[in-house]
Coordinates of C-alpha atoms and ligand atoms in Angstrom, one line a residue:
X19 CA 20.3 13.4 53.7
X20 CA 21.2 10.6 56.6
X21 CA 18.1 8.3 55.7
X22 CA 18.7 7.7 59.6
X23 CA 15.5 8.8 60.5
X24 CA 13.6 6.9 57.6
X25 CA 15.8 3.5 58.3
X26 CA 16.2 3.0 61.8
X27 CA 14.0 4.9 63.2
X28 CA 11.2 4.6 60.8
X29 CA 8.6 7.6 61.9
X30 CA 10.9 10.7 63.7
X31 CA 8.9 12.5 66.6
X32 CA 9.2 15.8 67.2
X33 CA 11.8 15.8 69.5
X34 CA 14.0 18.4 68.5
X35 CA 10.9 20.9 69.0
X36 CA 10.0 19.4 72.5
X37 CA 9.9 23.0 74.2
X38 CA 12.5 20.4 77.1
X39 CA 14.8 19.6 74.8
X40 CA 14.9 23.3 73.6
X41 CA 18.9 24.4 75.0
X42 CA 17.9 27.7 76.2
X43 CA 14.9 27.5 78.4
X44 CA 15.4 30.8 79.6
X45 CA 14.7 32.4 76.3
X46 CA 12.3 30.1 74.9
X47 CA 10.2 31.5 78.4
X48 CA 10.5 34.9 77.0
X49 CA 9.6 34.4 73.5
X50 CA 6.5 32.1 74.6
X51 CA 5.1 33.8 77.2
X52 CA 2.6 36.0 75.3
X53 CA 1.5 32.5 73.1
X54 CA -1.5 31.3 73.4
X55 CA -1.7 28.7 70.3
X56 CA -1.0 24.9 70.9
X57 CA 0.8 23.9 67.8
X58 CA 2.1 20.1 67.7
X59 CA 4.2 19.2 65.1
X60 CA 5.5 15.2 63.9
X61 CA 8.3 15.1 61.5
X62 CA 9.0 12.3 59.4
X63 CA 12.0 11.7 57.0
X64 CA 15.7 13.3 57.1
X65 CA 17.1 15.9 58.7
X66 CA 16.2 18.7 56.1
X67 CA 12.5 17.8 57.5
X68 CA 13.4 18.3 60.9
X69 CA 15.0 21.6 60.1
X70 CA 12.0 22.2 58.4
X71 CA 9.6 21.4 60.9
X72 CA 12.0 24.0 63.2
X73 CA 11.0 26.8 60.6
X74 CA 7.8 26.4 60.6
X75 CA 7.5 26.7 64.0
X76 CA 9.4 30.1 63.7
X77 CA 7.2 31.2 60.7
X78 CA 4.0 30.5 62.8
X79 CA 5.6 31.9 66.3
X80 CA 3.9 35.4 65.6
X81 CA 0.2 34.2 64.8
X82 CA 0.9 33.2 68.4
X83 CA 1.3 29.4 68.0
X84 CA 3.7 27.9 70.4
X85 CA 5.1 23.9 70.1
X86 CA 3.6 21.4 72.2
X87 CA 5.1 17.8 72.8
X88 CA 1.5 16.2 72.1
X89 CA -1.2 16.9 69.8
X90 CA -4.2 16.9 72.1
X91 CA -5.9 19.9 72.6
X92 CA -3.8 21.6 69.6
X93 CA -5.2 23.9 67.5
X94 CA -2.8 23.0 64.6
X95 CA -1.1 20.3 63.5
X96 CA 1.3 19.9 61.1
X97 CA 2.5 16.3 59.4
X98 CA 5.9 17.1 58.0
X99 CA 6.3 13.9 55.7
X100 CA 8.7 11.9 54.0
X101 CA 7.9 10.0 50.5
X102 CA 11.5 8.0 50.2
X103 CA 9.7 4.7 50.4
X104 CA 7.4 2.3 50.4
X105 CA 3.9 2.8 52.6
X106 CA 4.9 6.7 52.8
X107 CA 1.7 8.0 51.6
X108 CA -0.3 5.2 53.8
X109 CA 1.7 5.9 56.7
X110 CA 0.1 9.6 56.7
X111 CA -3.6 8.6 55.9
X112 CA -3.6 6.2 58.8
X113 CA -2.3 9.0 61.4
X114 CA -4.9 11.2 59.9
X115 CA -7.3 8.9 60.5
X116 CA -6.3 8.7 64.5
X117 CA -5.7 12.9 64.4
X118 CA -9.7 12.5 63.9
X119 CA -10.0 11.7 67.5
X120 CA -8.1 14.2 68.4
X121 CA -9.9 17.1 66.1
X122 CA -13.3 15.7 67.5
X123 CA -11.9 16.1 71.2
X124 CA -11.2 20.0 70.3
X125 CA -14.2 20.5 68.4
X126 CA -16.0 19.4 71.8
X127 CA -14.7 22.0 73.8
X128 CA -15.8 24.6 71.1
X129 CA -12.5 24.5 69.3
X130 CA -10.9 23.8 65.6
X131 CA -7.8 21.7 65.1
X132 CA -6.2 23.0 61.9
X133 CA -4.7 20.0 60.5
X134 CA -1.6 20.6 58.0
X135 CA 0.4 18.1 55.7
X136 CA 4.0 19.5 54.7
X137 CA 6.7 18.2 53.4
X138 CA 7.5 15.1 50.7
X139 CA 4.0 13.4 50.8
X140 CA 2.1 16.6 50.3
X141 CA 4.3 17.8 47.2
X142 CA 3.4 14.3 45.6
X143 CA 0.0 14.0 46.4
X144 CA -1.3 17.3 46.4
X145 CA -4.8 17.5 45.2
X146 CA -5.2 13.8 46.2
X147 CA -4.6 14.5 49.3
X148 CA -7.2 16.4 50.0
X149 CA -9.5 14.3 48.5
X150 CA -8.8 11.4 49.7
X151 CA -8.5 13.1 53.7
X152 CA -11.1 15.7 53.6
X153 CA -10.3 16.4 57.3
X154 CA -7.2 18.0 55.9
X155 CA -7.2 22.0 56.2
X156 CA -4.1 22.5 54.3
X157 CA -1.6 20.7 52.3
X158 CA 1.5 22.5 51.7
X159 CA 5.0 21.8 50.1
X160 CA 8.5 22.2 51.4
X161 CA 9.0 25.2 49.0
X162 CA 6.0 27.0 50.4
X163 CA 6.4 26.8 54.0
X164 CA 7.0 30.4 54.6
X165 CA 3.8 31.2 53.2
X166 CA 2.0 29.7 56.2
X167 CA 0.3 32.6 58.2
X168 CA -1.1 33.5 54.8
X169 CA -2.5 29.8 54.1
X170 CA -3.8 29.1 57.5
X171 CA -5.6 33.1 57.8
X172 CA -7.4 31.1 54.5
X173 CA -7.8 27.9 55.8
X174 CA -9.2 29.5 59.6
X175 CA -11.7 31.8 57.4
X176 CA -12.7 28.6 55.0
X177 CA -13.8 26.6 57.7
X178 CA -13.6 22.3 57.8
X179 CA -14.2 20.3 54.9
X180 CA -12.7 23.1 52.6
X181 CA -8.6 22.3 51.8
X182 CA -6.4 24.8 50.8
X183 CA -3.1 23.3 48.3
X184 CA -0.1 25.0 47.9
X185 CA 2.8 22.9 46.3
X186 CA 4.3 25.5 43.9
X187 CA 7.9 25.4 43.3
X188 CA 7.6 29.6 43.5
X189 CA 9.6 32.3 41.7
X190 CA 10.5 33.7 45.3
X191 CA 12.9 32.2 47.5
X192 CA 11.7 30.7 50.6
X193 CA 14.5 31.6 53.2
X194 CA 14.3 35.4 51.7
X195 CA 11.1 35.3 53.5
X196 CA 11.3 33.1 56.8
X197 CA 11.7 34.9 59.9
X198 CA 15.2 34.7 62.1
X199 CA 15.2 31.9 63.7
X200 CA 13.5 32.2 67.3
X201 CA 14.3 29.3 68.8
X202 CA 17.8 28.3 69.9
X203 CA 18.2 24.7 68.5
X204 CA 20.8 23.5 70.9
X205 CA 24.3 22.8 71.3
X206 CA 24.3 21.1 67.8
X207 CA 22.5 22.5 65.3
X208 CA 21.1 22.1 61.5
X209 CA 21.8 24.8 58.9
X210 CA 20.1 24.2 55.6
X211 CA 22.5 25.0 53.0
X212 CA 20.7 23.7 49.6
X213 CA 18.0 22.2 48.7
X214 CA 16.7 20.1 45.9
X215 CA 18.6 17.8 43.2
X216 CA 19.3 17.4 39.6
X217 CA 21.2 14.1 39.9
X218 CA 17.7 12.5 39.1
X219 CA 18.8 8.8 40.5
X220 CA 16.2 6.3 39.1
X221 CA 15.2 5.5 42.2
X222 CA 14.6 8.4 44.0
X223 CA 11.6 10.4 44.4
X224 CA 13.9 13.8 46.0
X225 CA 13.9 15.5 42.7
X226 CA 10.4 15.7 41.7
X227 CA 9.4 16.3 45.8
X228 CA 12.1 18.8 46.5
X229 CA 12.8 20.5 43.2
X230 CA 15.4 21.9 41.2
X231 CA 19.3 22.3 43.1
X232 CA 19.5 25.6 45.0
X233 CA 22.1 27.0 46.6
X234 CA 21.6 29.8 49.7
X235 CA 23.9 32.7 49.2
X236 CA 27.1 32.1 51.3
X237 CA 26.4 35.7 53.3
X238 CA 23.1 33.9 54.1
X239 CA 24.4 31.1 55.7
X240 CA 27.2 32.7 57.1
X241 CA 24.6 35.1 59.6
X242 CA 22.8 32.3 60.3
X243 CA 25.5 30.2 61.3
X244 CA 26.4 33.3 63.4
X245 CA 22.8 33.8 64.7
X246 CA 23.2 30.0 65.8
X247 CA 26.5 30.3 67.6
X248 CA 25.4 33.2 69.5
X249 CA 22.5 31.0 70.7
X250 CA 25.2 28.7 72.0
X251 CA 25.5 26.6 69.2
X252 CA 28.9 24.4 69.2
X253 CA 28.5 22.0 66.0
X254 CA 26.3 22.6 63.0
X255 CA 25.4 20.2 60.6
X256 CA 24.9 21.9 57.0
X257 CA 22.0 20.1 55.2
X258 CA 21.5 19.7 52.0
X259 CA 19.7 16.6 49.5
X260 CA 22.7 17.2 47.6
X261 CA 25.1 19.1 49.8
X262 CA 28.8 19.3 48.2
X263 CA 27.3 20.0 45.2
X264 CA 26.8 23.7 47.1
X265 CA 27.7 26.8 44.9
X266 CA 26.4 29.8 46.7
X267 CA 26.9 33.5 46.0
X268 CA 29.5 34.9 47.3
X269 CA 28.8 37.9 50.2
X270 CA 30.7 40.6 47.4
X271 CA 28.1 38.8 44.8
X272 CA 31.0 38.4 41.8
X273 CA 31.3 34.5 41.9
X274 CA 30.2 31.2 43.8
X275 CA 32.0 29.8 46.7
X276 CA 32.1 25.6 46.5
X277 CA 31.2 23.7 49.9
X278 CA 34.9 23.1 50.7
X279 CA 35.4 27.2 50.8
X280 CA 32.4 27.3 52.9
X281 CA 33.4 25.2 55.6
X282 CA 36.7 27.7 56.0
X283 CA 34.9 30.4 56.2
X284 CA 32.2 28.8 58.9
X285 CA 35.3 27.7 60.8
X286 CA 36.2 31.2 61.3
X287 CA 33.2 31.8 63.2
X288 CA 34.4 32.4 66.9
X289 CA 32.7 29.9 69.0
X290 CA 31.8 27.4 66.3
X291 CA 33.7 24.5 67.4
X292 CA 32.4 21.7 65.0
X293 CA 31.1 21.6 61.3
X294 CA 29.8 18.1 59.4
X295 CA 27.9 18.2 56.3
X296 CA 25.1 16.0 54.8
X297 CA 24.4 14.2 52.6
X298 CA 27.0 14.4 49.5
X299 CA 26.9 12.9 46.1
X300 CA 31.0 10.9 45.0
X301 CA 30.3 13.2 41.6
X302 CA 30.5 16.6 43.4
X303 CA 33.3 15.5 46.1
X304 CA 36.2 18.1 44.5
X305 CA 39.8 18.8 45.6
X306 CA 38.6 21.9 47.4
X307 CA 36.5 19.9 49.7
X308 CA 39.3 17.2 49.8
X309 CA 41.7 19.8 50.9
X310 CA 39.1 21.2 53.2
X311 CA 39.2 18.2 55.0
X312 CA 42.8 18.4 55.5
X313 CA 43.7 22.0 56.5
X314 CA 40.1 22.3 58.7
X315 CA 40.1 21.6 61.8
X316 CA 36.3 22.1 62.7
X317 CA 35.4 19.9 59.8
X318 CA 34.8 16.5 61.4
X319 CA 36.3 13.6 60.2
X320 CA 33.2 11.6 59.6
X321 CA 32.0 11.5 56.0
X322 CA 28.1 10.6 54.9
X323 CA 29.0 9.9 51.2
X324 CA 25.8 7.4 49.7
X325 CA 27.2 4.6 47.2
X326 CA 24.3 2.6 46.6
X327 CA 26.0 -0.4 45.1
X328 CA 29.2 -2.0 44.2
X329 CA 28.5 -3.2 40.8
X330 CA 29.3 -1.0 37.8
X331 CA 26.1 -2.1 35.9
X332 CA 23.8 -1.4 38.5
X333 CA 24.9 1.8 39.2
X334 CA 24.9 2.6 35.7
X335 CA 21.3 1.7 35.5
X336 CA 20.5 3.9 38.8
X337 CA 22.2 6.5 37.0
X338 CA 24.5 7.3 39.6
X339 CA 27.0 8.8 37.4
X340 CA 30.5 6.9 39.2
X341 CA 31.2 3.3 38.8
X342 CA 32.4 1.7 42.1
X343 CA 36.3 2.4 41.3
X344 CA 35.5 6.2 41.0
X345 CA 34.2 5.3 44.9
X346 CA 37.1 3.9 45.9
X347 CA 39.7 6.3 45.1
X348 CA 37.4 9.1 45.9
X349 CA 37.9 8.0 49.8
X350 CA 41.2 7.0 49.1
X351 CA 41.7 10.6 48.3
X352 CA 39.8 11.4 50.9
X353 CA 41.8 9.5 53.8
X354 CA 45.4 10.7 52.4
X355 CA 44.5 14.0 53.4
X356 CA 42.5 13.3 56.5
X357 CA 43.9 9.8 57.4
X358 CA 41.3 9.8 60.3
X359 CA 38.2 10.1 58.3
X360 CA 35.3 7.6 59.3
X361 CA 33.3 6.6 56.2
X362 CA 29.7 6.0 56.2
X363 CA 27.5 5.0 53.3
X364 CA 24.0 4.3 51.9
X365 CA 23.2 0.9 50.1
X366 CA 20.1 -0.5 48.4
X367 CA 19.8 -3.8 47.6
X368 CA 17.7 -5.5 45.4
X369 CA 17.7 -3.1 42.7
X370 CA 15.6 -4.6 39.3
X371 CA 18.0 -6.3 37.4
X372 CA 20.1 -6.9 40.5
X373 CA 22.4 -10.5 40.3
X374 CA 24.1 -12.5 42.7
X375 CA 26.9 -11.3 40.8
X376 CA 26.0 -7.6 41.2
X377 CA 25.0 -7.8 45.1
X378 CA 29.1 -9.5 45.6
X379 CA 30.4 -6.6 44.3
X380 CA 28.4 -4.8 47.1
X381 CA 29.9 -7.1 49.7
X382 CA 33.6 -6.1 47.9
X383 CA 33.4 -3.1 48.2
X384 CA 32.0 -2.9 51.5
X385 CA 34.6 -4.7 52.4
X386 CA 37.3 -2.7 50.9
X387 CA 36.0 0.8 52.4
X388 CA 35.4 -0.2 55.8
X389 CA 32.6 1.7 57.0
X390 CA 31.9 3.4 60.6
X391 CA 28.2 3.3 59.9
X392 CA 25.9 2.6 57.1
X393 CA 21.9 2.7 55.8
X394 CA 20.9 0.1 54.2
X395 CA 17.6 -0.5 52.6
X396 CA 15.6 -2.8 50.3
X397 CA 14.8 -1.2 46.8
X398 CA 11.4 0.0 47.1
X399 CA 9.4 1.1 43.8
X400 CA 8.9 4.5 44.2
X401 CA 5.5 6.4 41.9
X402 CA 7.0 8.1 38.8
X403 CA 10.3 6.9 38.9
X404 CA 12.1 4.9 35.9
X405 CA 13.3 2.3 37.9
X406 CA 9.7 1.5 39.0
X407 CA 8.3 0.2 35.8
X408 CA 11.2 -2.0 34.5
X409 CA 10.7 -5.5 34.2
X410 CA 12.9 -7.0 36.4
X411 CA 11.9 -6.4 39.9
X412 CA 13.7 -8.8 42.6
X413 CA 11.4 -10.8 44.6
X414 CA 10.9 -9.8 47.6
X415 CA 12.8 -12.7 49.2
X416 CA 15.7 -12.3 47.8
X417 CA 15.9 -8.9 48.3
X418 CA 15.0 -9.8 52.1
X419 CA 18.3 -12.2 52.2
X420 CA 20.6 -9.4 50.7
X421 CA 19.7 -7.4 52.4
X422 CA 20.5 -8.9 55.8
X423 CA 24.0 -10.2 54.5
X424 CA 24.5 -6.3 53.6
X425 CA 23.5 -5.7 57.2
X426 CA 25.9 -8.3 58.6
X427 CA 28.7 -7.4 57.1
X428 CA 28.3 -3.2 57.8
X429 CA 27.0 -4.2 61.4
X430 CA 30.4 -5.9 61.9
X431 CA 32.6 -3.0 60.5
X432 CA 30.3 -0.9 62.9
X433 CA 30.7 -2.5 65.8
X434 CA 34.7 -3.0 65.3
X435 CA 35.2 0.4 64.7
X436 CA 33.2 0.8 68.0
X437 CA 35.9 -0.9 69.7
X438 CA 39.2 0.7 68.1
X439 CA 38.0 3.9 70.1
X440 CA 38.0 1.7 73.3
X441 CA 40.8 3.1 75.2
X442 CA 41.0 6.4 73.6
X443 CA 40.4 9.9 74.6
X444 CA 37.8 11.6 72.7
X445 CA 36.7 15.0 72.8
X446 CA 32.6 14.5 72.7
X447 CA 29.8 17.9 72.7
X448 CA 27.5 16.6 75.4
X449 CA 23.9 18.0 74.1
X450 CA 21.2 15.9 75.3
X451 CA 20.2 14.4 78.6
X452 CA 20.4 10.7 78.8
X453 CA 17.2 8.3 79.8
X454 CA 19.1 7.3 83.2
X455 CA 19.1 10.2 85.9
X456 CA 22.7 12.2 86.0
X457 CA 23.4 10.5 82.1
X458 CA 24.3 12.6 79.3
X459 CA 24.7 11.8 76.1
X460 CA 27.4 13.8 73.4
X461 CA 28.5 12.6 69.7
X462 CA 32.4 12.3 69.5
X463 CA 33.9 13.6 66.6
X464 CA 33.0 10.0 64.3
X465 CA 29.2 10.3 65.1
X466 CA 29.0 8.0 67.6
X467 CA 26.6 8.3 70.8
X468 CA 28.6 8.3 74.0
X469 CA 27.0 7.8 77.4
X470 CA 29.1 9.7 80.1
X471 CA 27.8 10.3 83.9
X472 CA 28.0 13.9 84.0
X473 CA 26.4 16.5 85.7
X474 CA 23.8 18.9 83.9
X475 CA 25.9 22.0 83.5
X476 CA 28.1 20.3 81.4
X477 CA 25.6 20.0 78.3
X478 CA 26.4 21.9 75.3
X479 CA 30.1 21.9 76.6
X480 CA 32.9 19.5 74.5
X481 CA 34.9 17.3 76.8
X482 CA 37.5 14.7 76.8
X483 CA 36.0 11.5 77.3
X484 CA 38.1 8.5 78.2
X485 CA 36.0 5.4 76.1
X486 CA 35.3 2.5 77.9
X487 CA 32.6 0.2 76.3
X488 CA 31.6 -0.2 73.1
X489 CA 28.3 -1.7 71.6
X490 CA 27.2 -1.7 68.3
X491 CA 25.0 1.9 68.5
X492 CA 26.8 3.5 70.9
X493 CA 29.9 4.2 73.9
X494 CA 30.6 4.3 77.1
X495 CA 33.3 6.2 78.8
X496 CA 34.3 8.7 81.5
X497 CA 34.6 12.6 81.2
X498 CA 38.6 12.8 81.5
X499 CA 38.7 16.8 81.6
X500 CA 38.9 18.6 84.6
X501 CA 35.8 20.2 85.6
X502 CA 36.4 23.2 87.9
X503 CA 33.4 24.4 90.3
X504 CA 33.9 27.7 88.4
X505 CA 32.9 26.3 85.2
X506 CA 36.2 27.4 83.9
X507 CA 37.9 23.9 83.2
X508 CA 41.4 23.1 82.7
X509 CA 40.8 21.2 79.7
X510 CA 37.6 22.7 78.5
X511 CA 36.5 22.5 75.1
X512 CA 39.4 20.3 73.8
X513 CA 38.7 19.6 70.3
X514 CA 41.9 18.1 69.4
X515 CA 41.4 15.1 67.0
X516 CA 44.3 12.5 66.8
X517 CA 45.3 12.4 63.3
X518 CA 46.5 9.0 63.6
X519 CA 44.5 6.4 61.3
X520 CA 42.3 4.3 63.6
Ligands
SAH484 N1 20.7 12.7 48.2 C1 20.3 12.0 49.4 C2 19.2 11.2 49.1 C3 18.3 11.1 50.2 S1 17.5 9.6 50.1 C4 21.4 11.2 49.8 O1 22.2 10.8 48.9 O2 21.5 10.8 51.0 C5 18.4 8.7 51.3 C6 18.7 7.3 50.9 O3 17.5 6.6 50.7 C7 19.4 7.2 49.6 O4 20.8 7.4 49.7 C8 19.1 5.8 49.2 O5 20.0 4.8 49.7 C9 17.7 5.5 49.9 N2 16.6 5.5 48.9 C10 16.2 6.5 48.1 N3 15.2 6.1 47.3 C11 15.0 4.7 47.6 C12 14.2 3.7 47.1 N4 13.3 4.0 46.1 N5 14.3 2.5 47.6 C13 15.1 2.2 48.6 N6 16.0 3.1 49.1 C14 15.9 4.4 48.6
SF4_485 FE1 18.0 11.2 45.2 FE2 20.1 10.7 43.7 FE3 19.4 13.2 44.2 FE4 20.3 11.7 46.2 S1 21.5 12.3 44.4 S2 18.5 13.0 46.2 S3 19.6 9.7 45.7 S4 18.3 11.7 43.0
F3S486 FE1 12.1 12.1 52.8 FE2 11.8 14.2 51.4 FE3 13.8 14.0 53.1 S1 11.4 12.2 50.7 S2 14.3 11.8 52.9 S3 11.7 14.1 53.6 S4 13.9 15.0 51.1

């Protein structure tokens, strides 16, 4: 997944469940009318959480609980959490420790505050968890979820001081038993696809939080993805901790279809305008995706494709499974058939055993891709994983100067990839309001923010956008289609991408 969310922005509110920021107000009135439940839910983490945190809501819509932008007065709370690094765990027991205000304000009216811990954290801490918070009512793991109204009817009828755990990886499969999503997500949307990994990266804590690789069944996906569109849905983002390395039933059941197949047949979907995937592993990138990325029109041309590190030995020892070569002519591959494609990337630095030597061959190959974005963090030991006992851990310092050379070097690719779209026309799906009145804010077809004066009606809608600024995080520029007072617009909805390299 984009470590976005656990980088740059290090805690992720709930924003995308803000009932405002919700596309269709009209039907979220309908559906919430008859709720009477304050529920208040904070994701941490990557996107896969945030889709989560979505779900849950849906799961928990008809016990009557209805999302609330604050977490006074709730009467249930749910931490989704995120264990990727360092100070995860204490992160959560310190905004437990503040929810207790917040409990003690409900209990004072002669209410209860259910307080739930989902997500990454509560699969590794479990049991510990609830010692160690006893406020805690339930602690439950991402492959659980859907068992929620059963949990909290248990949790409600064992009263404070008494947590219920569930962190099974169960037999049945979680999205056979959510509900249809009832919220509409907005004009961009997340579709989780898979879910869990095998690569087992030394590092990396997703395989023992997450579970084993699953795939969705492709009919699945496809219904939602349909279910989403008809909510007015543009773009969706499929999600996955592994995502290319998708191999889902197919709808006739005799075989699996590969994530490059996927995307063709999502494409077909009338009214989806936009599809992007994240986050992919180099090992499962295969010429069906490749070609996908040719022949696809709706496929983006932005790529999330994690490396780590440059040097053949440390990869080796992350057990990444592709030497930094492997990288390269994977995205060479992948530019000669989409010659547009905009590369990002994950790095860690400081990885035991890590030389000066090793970290140049970062800085090589960095500057041999050229990245459009990139996450980059410090190596952070992380509990039960190999690379967290070996000997050779890299001070702290050092890791500290690596890692802001890293960030030097990718901020300056960033920011002059900024400006090569200065002066071009991009079409950009407006779907949020910006902070300054009569500003809304789109992603252009390379993941970039750009800032447009526009009027209201025009969100969820794509539209040419001439660029005029750009600064390292984001774009300015001017909405270049025509807008009719009809709505009906002479240009609407161009999605034309310019195949030229840029
Ligand atoms: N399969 C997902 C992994 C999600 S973790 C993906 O490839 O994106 C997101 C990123 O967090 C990883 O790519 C890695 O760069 C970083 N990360 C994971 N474990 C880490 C650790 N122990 N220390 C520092 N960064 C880590
Ligand atoms: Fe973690 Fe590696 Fe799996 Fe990504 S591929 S989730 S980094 S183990
Ligand atoms: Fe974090 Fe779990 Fe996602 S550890 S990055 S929330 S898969």
């Amino acid at each position: 997944m984009s470590p976005r969310a656990c980088d740059s922005h290090e805690e992720r509110d709930n924003d995308s469940l803000k009932p405002e920021t919700w596309f269709n107000t009209a039907q979220r009135t309908d559906t919430t009318t008859a709720l009477k439940k304050k529920l208040y839910i904070k994701t941490y983490g990557c996107q896969m959480n945030m889709y989560d945190s979505a779900r849950m809501a849906d799961v928990l819509a008809p016990l009557g609980y209805a999302p609330s932008d604050s977490p006074e007065g709730a009467d249930m709370i749910i931490l989704n959490t995120c264990h990727i690094r360092e100070k995860a765990a204490e992160k959560v027991y310190s905004e437990l420790g503040r929810l207790r205000e917040v409990q003690a304000g409900k209990a004072e009216t002669g209410g209860r505050t259910l307080i739930a811990v989902a997500g990454c954290v509560a699969q590794a801490e479990g049991e510990e968890m609830l010692r160690r918070a006893p406020q805690v009512d339930l602690v439950v793991g991402p492959q659980t979820y859907h068992r929620l109204p059963e949990l909290v009817a248990r949790a409600e009828r064992a009263g404070p001081g008494r947590g219920i755990l569930d962190t099974d990886f169960p037999e049945e499969d979680k999205f056979d038993r959510l509900p249809e999503e009832s919220r509409p997500q907005g004009p961009a949307a997340f579709l989780s696809i898979q879910e869990g990994c095998d690569k087992f990266c030394t590092f990396c804590v997703v395989p023992y939080t997450r579970g084993a690789e699953y795939s969705r069944p492709a009919a699945d996906v496809l219904a939602e993805a349909r279910r989403l569109v008809a909510q007015g849905t543009r773009e969706i983002t499929l999600l996955g901790q592994n995502v290319n390395a998708y191999h889902g039933e197919v709808p006739d059941g005799r075989g699996d279809w590969g994530l490059g197949r996927l995307t063709r047949e999502l494409a077909e979907i009338d009214g989806l305008a936009r599809i992007r995937y994240t986050t992919s592993h180099p090992r499962d990138v295969d010429d069906e995706l490749i070609a996908a990325h040719r022949d696809v029109d709706a496929l983006m041309p932005f790529l999330h494709l994690p490396v780590q590190s440059g040097s053949d030995r440390i990869l080796e020892a992350m057990n990444r499974r592709h030497t930094a070569d492997t990288y390269r002519r994977i995205v060479d591959r992948l530019r000669e058939a989409q010659p547009n494609l905009a590369m990002a990337s994950d790095f860690i630095v400081g990885f035991p055993g890590e030389s000066d030597a090793d970290f140049g061959e970062t800085l090589r190959l960095v500057a041999d891709i050229g990245f459009a974005q990139a996450y980059s963090f410090k190596y952070s030991p992380r509990p039960g994983t190999p690379a967290s006992t070996v000997e050779t851990q890299v001070p702290e310092e050092v890791k500290k100067e690596r890692l802001a050379g890293l960030q030097q070097l990718l901020g300056e690719q960033q920011l002059a990839f900024n400006h090569r779209t200065v002066g071009r026309r991009l079409p950009v799906l407006l779907d949020r309001h910006g902070k300054k009145p009569g500003q809304l804010i789109g992603r252009s077809p390379y993941m970039q923010s750009v800032h447009v004066d526009a009027p209201a009606r025009l969100l969820g809608r794509i539209v040419d956008v001439d660029i005029t600024e750009a600064l390292p995080n984001s774009l300015h520029g001017r909405v270049a289609t025509a807008i009719c007072e009809s709505g009906a617009d002479s240009a609407m909805d161009n999605q034309h991408v310019e195949r030229a390299a840029i």
